[in-house]
Coordinates of C-alpha atoms in Angstrom, one line a residue:
X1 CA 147.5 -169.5 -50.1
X2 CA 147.6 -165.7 -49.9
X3 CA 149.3 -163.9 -47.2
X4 CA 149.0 -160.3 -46.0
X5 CA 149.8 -158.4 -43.3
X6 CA 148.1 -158.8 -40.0
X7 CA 147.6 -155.7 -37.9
X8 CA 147.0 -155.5 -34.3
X9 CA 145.2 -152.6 -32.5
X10 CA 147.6 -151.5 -29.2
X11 CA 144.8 -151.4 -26.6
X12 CA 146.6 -148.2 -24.8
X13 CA 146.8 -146.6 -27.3
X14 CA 142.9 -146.8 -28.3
X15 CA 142.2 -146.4 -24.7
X16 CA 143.9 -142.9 -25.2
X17 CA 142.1 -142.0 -27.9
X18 CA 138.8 -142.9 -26.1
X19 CA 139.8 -140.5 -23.4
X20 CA 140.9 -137.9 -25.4
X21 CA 137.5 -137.9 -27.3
X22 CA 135.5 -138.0 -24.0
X23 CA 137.7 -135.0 -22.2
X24 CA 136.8 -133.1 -25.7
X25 CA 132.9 -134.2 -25.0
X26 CA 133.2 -133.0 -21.3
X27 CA 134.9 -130.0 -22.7
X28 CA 132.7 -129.2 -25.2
X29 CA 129.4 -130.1 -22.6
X30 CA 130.9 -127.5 -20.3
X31 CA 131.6 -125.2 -22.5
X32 CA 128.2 -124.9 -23.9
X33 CA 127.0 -124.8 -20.2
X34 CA 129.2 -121.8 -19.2
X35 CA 127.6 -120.5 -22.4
X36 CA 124.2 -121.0 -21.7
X37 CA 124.8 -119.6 -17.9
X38 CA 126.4 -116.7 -19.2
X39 CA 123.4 -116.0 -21.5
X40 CA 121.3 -116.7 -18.5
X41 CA 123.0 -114.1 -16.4
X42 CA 123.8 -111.6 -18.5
X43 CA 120.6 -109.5 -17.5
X44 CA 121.0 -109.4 -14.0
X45 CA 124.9 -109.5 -14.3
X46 CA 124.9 -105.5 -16.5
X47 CA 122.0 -104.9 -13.8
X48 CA 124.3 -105.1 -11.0
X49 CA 127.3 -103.5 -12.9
X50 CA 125.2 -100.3 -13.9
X51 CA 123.2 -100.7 -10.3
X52 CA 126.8 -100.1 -8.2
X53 CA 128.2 -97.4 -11.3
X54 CA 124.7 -95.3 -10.5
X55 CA 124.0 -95.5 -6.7
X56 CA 128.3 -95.3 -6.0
X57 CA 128.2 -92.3 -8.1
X58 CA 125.4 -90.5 -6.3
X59 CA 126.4 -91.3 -3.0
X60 CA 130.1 -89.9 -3.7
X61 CA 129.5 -86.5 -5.6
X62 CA 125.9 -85.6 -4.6
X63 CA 126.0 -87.1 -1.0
X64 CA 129.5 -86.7 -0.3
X65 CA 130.0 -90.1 1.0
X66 CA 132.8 -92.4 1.0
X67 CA 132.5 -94.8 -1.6
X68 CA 134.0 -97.6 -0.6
X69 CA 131.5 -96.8 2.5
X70 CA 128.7 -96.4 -0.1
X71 CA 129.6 -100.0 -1.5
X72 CA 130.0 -102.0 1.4
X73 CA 126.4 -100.7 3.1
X74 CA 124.4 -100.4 0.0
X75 CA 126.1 -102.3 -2.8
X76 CA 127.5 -105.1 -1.8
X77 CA 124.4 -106.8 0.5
X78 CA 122.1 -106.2 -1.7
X79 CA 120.6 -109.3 -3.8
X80 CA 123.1 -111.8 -5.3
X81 CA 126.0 -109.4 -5.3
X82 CA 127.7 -110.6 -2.3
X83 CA 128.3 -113.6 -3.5
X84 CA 129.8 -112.3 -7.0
X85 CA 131.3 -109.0 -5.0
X86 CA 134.7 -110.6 -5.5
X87 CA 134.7 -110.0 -9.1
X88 CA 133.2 -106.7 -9.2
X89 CA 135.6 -104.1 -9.5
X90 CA 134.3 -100.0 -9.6
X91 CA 136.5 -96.8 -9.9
X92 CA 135.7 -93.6 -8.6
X93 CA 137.4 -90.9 -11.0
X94 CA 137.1 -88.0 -8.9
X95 CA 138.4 -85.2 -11.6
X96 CA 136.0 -86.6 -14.1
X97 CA 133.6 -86.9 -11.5
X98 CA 132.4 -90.7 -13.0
X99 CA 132.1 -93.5 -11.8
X100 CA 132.9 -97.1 -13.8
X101 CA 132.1 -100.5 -12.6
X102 CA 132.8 -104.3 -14.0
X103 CA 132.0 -107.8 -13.3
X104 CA 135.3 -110.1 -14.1
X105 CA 136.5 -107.9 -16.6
X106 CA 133.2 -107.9 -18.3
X107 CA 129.5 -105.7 -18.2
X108 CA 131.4 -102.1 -18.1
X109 CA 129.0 -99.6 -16.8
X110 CA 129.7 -95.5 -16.5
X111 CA 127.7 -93.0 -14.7
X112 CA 128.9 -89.4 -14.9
X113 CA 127.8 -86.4 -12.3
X114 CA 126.2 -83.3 -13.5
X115 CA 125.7 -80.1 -11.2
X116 CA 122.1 -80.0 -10.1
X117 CA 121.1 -83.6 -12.0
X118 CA 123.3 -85.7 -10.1
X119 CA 124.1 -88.9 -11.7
X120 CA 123.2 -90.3 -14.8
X121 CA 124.2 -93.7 -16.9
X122 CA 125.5 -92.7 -19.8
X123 CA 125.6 -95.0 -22.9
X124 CA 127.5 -92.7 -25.6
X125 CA 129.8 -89.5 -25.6
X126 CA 126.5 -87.4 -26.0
X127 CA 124.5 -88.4 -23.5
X128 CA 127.4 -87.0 -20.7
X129 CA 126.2 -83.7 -22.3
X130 CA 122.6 -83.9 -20.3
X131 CA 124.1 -81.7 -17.4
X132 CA 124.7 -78.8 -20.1
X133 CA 121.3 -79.5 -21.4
X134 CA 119.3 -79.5 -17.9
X135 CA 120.9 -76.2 -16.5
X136 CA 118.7 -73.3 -15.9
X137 CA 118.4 -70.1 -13.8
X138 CA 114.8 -69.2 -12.5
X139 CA 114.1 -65.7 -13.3
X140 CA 113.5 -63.5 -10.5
X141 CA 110.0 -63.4 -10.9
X142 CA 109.5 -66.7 -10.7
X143 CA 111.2 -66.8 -7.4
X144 CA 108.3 -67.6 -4.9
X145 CA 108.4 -67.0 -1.2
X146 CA 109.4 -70.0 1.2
X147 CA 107.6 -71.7 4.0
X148 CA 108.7 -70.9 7.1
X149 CA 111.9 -72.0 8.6
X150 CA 111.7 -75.5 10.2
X151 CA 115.0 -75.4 12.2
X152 CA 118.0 -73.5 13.0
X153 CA 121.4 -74.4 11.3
X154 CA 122.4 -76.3 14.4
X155 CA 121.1 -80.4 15.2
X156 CA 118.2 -79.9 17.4
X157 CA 119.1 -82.1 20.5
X158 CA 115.9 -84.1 22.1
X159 CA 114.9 -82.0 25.2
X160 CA 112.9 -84.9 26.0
X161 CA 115.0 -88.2 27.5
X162 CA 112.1 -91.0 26.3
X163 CA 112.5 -89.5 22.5
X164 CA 116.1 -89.6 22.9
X165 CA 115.9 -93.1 23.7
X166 CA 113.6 -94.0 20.9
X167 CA 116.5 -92.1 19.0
X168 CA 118.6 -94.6 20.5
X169 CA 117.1 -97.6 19.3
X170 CA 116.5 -96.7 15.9
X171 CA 120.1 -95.7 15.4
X172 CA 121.2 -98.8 18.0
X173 CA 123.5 -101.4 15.2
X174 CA 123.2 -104.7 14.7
X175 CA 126.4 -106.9 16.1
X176 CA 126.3 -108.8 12.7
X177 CA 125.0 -108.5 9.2
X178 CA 122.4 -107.7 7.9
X179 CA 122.6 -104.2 9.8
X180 CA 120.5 -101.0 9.9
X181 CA 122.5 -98.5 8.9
X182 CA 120.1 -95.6 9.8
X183 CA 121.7 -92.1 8.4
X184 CA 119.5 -89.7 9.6
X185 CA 116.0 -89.4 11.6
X186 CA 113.9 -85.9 12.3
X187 CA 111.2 -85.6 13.8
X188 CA 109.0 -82.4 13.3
X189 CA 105.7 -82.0 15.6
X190 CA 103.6 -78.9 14.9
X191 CA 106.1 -77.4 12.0
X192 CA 108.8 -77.7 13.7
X193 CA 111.9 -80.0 14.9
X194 CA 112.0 -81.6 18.0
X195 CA 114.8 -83.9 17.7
X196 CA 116.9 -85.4 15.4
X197 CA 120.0 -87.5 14.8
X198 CA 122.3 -88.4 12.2
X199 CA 125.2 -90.7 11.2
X200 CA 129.2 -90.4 11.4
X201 CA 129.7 -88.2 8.0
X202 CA 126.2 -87.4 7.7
X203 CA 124.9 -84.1 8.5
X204 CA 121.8 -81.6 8.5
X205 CA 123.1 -80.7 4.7
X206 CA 123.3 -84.3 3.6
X207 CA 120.8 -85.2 0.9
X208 CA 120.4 -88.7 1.0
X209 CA 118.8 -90.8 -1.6
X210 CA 115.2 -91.6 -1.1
X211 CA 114.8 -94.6 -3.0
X212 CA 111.3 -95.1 -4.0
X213 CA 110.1 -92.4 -2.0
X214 CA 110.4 -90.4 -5.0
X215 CA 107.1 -91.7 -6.1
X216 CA 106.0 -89.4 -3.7
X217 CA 107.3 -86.5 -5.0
X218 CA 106.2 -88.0 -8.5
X219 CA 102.7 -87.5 -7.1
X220 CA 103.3 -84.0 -6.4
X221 CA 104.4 -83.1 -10.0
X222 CA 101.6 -84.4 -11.4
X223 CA 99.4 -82.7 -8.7
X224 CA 100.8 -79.5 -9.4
X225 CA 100.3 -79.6 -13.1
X226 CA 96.5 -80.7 -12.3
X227 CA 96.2 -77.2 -10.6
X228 CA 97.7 -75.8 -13.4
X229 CA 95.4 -77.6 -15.4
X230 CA 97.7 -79.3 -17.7
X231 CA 96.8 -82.6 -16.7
X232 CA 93.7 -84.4 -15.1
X233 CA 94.2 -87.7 -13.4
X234 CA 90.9 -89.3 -15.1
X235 CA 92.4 -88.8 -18.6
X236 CA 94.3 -91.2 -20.7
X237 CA 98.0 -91.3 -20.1
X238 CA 99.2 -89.4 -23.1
X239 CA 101.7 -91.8 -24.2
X240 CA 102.5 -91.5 -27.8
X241 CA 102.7 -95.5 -28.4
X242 CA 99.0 -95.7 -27.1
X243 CA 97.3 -93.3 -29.3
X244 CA 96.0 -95.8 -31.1
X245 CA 91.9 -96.3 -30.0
X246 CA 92.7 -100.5 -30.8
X247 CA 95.0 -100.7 -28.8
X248 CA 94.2 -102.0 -25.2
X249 CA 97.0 -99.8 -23.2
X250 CA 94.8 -96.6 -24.9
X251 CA 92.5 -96.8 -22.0
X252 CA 95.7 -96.6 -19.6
X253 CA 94.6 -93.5 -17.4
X254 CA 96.9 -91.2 -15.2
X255 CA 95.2 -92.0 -12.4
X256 CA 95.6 -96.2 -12.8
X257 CA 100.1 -95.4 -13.1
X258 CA 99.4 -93.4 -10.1
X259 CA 97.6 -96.2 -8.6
X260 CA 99.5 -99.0 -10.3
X261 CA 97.1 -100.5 -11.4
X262 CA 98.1 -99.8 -14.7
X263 CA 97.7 -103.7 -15.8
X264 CA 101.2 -103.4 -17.7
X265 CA 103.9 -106.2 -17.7
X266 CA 106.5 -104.7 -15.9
X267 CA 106.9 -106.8 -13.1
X268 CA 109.7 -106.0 -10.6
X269 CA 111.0 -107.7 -8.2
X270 CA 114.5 -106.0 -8.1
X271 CA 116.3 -109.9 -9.0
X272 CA 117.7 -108.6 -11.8
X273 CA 116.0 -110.8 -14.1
X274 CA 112.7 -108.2 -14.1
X275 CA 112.1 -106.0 -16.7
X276 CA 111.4 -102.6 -14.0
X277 CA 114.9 -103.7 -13.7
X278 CA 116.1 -103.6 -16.7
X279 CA 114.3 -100.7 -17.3
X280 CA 116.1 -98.7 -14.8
X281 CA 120.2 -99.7 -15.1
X282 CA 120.3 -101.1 -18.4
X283 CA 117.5 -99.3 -20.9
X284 CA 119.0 -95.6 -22.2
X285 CA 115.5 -94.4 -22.6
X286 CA 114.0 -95.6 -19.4
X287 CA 110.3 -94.5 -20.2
X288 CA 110.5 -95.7 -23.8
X289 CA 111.1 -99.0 -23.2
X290 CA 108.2 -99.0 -20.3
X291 CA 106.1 -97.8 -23.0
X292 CA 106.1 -101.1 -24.6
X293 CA 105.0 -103.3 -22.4
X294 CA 101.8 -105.2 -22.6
X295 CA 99.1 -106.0 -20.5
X296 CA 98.7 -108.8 -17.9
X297 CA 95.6 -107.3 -16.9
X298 CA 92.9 -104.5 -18.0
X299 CA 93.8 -101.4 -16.5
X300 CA 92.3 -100.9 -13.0
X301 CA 91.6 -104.2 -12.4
X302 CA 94.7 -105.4 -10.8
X303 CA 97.4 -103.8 -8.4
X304 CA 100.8 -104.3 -9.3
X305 CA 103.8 -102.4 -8.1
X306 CA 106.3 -101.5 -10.4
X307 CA 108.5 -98.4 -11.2
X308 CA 107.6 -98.6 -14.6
X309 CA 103.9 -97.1 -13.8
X310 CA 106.5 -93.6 -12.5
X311 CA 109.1 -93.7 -15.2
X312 CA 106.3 -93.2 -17.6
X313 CA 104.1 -90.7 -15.0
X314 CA 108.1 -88.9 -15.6
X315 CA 107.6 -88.6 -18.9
X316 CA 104.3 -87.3 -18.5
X317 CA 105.4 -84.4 -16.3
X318 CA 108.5 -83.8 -18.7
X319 CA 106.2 -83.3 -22.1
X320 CA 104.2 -81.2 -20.0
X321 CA 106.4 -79.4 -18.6
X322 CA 107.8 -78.0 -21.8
X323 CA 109.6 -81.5 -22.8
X324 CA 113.0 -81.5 -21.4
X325 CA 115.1 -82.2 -18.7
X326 CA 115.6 -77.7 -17.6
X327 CA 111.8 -77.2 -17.8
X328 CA 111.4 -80.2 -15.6
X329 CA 113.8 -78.8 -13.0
X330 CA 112.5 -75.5 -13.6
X331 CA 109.0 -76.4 -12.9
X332 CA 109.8 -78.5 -9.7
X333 CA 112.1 -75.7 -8.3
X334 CA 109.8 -73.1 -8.8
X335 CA 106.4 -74.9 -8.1
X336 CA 107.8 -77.4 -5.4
X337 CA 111.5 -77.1 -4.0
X338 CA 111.5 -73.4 -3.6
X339 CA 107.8 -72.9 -1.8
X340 CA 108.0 -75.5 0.5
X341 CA 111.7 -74.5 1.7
X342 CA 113.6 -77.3 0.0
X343 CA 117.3 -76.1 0.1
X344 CA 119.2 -79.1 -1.1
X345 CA 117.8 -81.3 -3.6
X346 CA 118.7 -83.5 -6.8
X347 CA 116.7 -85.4 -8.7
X348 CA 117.9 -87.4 -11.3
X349 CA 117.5 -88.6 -15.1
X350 CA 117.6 -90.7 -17.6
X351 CA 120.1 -90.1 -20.5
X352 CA 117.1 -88.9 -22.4
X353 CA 116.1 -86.1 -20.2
X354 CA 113.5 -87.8 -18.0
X355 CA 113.2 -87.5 -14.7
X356 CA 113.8 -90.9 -12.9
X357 CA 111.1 -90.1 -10.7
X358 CA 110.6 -94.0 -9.4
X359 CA 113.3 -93.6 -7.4
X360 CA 116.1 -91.1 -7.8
X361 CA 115.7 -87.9 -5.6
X362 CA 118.2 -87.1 -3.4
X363 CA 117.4 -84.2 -0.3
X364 CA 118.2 -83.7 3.1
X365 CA 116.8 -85.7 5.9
X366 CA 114.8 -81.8 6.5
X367 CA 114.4 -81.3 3.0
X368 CA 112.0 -84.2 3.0
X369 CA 110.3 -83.6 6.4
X370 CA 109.5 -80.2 4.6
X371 CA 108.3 -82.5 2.0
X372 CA 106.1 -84.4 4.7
X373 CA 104.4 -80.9 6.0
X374 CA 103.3 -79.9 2.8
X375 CA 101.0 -83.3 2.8
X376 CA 100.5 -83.0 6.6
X377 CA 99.5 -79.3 6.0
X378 CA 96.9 -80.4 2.9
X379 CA 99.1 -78.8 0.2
X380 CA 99.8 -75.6 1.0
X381 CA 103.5 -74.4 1.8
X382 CA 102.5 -71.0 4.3
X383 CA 99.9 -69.3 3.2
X384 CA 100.4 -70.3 -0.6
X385 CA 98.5 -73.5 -2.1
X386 CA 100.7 -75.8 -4.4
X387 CA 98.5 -78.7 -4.4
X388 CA 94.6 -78.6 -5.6
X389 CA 92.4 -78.9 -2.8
X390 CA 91.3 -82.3 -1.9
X391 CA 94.9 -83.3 -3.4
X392 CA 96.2 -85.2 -0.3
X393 CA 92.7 -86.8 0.3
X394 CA 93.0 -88.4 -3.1
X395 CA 96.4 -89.7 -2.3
X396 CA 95.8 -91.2 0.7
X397 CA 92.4 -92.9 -0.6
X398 CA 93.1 -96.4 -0.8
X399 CA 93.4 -98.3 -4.2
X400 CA 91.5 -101.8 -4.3
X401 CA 92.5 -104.1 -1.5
X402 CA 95.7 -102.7 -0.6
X403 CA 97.4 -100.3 1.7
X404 CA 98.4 -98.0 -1.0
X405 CA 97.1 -94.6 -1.9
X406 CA 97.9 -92.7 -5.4
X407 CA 101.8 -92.6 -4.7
X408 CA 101.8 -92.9 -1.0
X409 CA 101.4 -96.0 1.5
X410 CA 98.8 -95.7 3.7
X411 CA 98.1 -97.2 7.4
X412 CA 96.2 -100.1 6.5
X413 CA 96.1 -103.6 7.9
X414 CA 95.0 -105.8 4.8
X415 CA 95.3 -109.6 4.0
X416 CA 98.5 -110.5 2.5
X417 CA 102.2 -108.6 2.4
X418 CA 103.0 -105.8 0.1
X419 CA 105.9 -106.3 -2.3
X420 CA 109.3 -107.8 -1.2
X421 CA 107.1 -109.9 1.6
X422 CA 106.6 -106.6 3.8
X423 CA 103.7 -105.7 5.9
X424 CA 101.0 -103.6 4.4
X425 CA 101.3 -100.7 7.1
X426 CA 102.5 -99.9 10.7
X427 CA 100.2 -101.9 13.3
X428 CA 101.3 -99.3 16.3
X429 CA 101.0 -95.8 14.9
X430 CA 97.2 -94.0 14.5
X431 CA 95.4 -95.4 11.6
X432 CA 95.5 -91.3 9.5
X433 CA 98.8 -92.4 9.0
X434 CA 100.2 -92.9 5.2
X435 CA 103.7 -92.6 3.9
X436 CA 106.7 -92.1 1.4
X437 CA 108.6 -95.2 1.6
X438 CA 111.6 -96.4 -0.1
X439 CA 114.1 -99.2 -0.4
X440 CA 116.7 -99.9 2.5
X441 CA 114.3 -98.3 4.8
X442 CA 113.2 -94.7 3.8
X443 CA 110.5 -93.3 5.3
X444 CA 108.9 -90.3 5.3
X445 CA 105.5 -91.0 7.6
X446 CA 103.1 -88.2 7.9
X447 CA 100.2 -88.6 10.9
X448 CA 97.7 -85.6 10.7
X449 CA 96.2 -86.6 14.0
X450 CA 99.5 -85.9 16.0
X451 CA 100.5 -83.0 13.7
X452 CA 103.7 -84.9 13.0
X453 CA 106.2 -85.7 10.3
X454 CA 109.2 -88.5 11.1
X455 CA 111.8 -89.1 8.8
X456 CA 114.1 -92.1 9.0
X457 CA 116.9 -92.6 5.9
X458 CA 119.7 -95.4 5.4
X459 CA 120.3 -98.2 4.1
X460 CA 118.9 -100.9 5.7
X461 CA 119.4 -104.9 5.0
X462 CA 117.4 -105.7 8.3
X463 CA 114.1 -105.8 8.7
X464 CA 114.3 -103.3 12.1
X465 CA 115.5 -100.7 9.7
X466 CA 112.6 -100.8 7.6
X467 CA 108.8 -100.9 7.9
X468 CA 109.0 -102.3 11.2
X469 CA 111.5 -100.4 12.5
X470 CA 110.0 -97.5 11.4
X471 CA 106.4 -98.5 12.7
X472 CA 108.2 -99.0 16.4
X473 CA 110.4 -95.4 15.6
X474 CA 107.3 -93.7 15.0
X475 CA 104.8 -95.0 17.6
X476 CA 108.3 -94.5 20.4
X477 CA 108.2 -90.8 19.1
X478 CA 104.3 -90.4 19.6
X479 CA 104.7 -91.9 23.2
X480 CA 107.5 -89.6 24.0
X481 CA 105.3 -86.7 22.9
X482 CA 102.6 -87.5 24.8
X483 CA 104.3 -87.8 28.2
X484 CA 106.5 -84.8 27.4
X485 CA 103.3 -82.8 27.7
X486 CA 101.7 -84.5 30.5

């Protein structure tokens, strides 16, 4: 009989092993989650790092704000970032005039201030050298008269004691988030202002950013280089990438990105996950990469609003302008800021030179008033015209089903919301109405029929400091008008 060694497995011991192998497994499982989530959020996560570096940098150095002040109202409630605000971490470099921002340690974003272009994300060492690039001195000849004066240097006071209460409750906070925050409100009735109110450390020389509001000013870029006759709304959008006849996005014309109704796949829904997006806090060359997008629809078929439609109408006015960033500012100085009485205004750009002219122009509250009067006064600035005739008529027209114009909202009660779940227009104020409206409730409204312009700008989280607060801010003033001259 043969005899061997009998060996006998210790049952803790295997039990150990079978516990170390499945802590691995868990290990591993999670690991390749975190992976996968961080692959996931990566997008919106740079979006929200290069969203704070931008909009803390313009609020500090072209607004004058606090930024700390700057993050808690308009930073930190917007979106998801309250709940990762913890981990976000931004540093204001005052002699460098910059502004960097992470998330953990992690998505480093830097946006550096140039005199007269504001703030810009920068990418590379070059690309801080825009400022340098963009300056320019307008020749006196160029120098064209101003409008008249709309105001003294002083706040104009309400004389009226029902429009200082409408003042009242426009400015009246919130006890508990989401608030208001309105900054500033003027009111201008028959070229001149009535009333108006701003903010603790916001004044008459404020410029304050106007969001999406720029579209508006977009729109009167390209108007001006129609009377110029540089540009005609019913031609193609000459966009280099489209030249060719086969492909579908050729037939893409200015007045369809004016429209947006451009049919291009740049959806935004400012998540973070969108492309219009992307486009604007993580993309270098803002316009180039809206120049790639395809179609979800054939161009004017469709309404879709996006920023990418203006980022490229930017471009468009930059080429033809002379092609970068000085004759841009030029132009809009001469043709626009200076004529109409615009004192104090930035508008910002890309690292590539183009205008961000979605939604990067800052002014004061007045400034864009004066901005409303040139549409309330059908393009002309005094006695001088700076829009074609019939300019503001074509803005105002409505596009498809919708209550919005060629760059402006207009005072239309349609079926469905607009974007973001908002109504389509303003229920109590005259139906001539149309508007300049922008995120966190900006609002330049202009109504022909009362001869008045109302401006309201913040940053607004609640729904009273946006549409419909503006919609009950505007129809308070027109009552307060009307009885004051009873």
């Amino acid at each position: 009989m043969k005899s061997g060694k009998f060996s006998r497995v210790n049952p803790f011991r295997a039990l150990l092993r079978s516990k170390r192998r499945l802590t691995l497994l868990v290990i591993g499982v999670l690991l390749a989650l975190f992976a996968c989530l961080l692959a996931v959020l990566d997008q919106p996560l740079k979006v929200a790092s290069g969203f704070a570096s931008k909009e803390i940098c313009s609020g500090t150095f072209v607004s004058g704000l606090n930024p700390d002040q700057v993050y808690s109202d308009m930073i930190e409630p917007e979106g998801a970032i309250k709940y990762i605000s913890g981990l976000m971490d931004y540093n204001v470099n005052r002699e460098k005039r910059e502004v960097t921002t992470t998330i953990a340690g992690l998505y480093k974003t830097r946006a550096v201030y140039g005199e007269g272009i504001g703030c810009t994300l920068v990418y590379s060492p070059e690309d801080a050298n825009l400022a340098a690039a963009a300056d320019f001195k307008a020749p006196a000849d160029q120098v064209k008269p101003q409008a008249a004066e709309i105001a003294g240097p002083g706040v104009v006071e309400p004389k009226n004691e029902q429009l200082r209460a409408a003042l009242d409750r426009a400015f009246a906070e919130r006890e508990k988030p989401p608030f208001k925050r309105t900054q500033a409100i003027v009111v201008v009735k028959d070229g001149k202002v009535v009333a108006e109110r701003y903010a603790p450390g916001v004044g008459v020389n404020t410029p304050l950013l106007g969001y999406s509001a720029t579209k508006s000013v977009t729109n009167a870029l390209i108007g001006i280089l129609v009377r110029q006759g540089k540009l005609n709304v019913g031609q193609l959008a000459p966009i280099a990438a489209w030249r060719n006849e086969q492909d579908p996005r050729h037939a893409i014309t200015i007045d369809e990105l004016l429209r947006q109704t451009s049919g291009l796949a740049l959806k935004e829904t400012s998540s973070g996950f969108d492309p219009a997006s992307r486009m604007v806090f993580i993309e270098r060359d803002m316009a180039g990469f809206a120049e790639k997008a395809k179609l979800t629809a054939a161009p004017g078929s469709e309404w879709a609003y996006t920023d990418g439609n203006y980022i490229l109408l930017s471009r468009i006015i930059r080429d033809a302008a002379g092609g970068r960033a000085s004759d841009v500012r030029q132009l809009a100085q001469r043709e626009l800021f200076g004529p109409t009485g615009m004192k104090n205004v930035t508008l910002e750009f890309d690292a590539t030179g183009t205008p961000n002219g979605a939604m990067s122009m800052l002014a004061t509250a007045r400034d864009w008033a004066r901005f409303g009067l040139l549409y309330l006064n059908d393009g002309m600035a005094g006695s001088e015209r700076i829009l074609p005739e019939g300019w503001v008529k074509y803005s105002s027209s409505q596009t498809l089903n919708t209550g919005y114009g060629a760059g402006f909202w207009i005072n239309r009660a349609v079926s469905g919301n607009a974007p973001y779940g908002l109504p389509w227009g303003m229920p109590h104020v005259p139906h001539d109405a149309f508007f300049a409206m922008g995120n966190m409730g900006q609002h330049v409204v202009i109504v022909p029929s009362e001869h008045l312009v109302v401006v309201r700008l913040g940053m607004a989280h609640h729904p009273d400091g946006l549409i419909a607060g503006a919609d009950r801010l505007v129809a308070d003033v027109i009552a307060a008008l009307k009885n004051a001259n009873k």
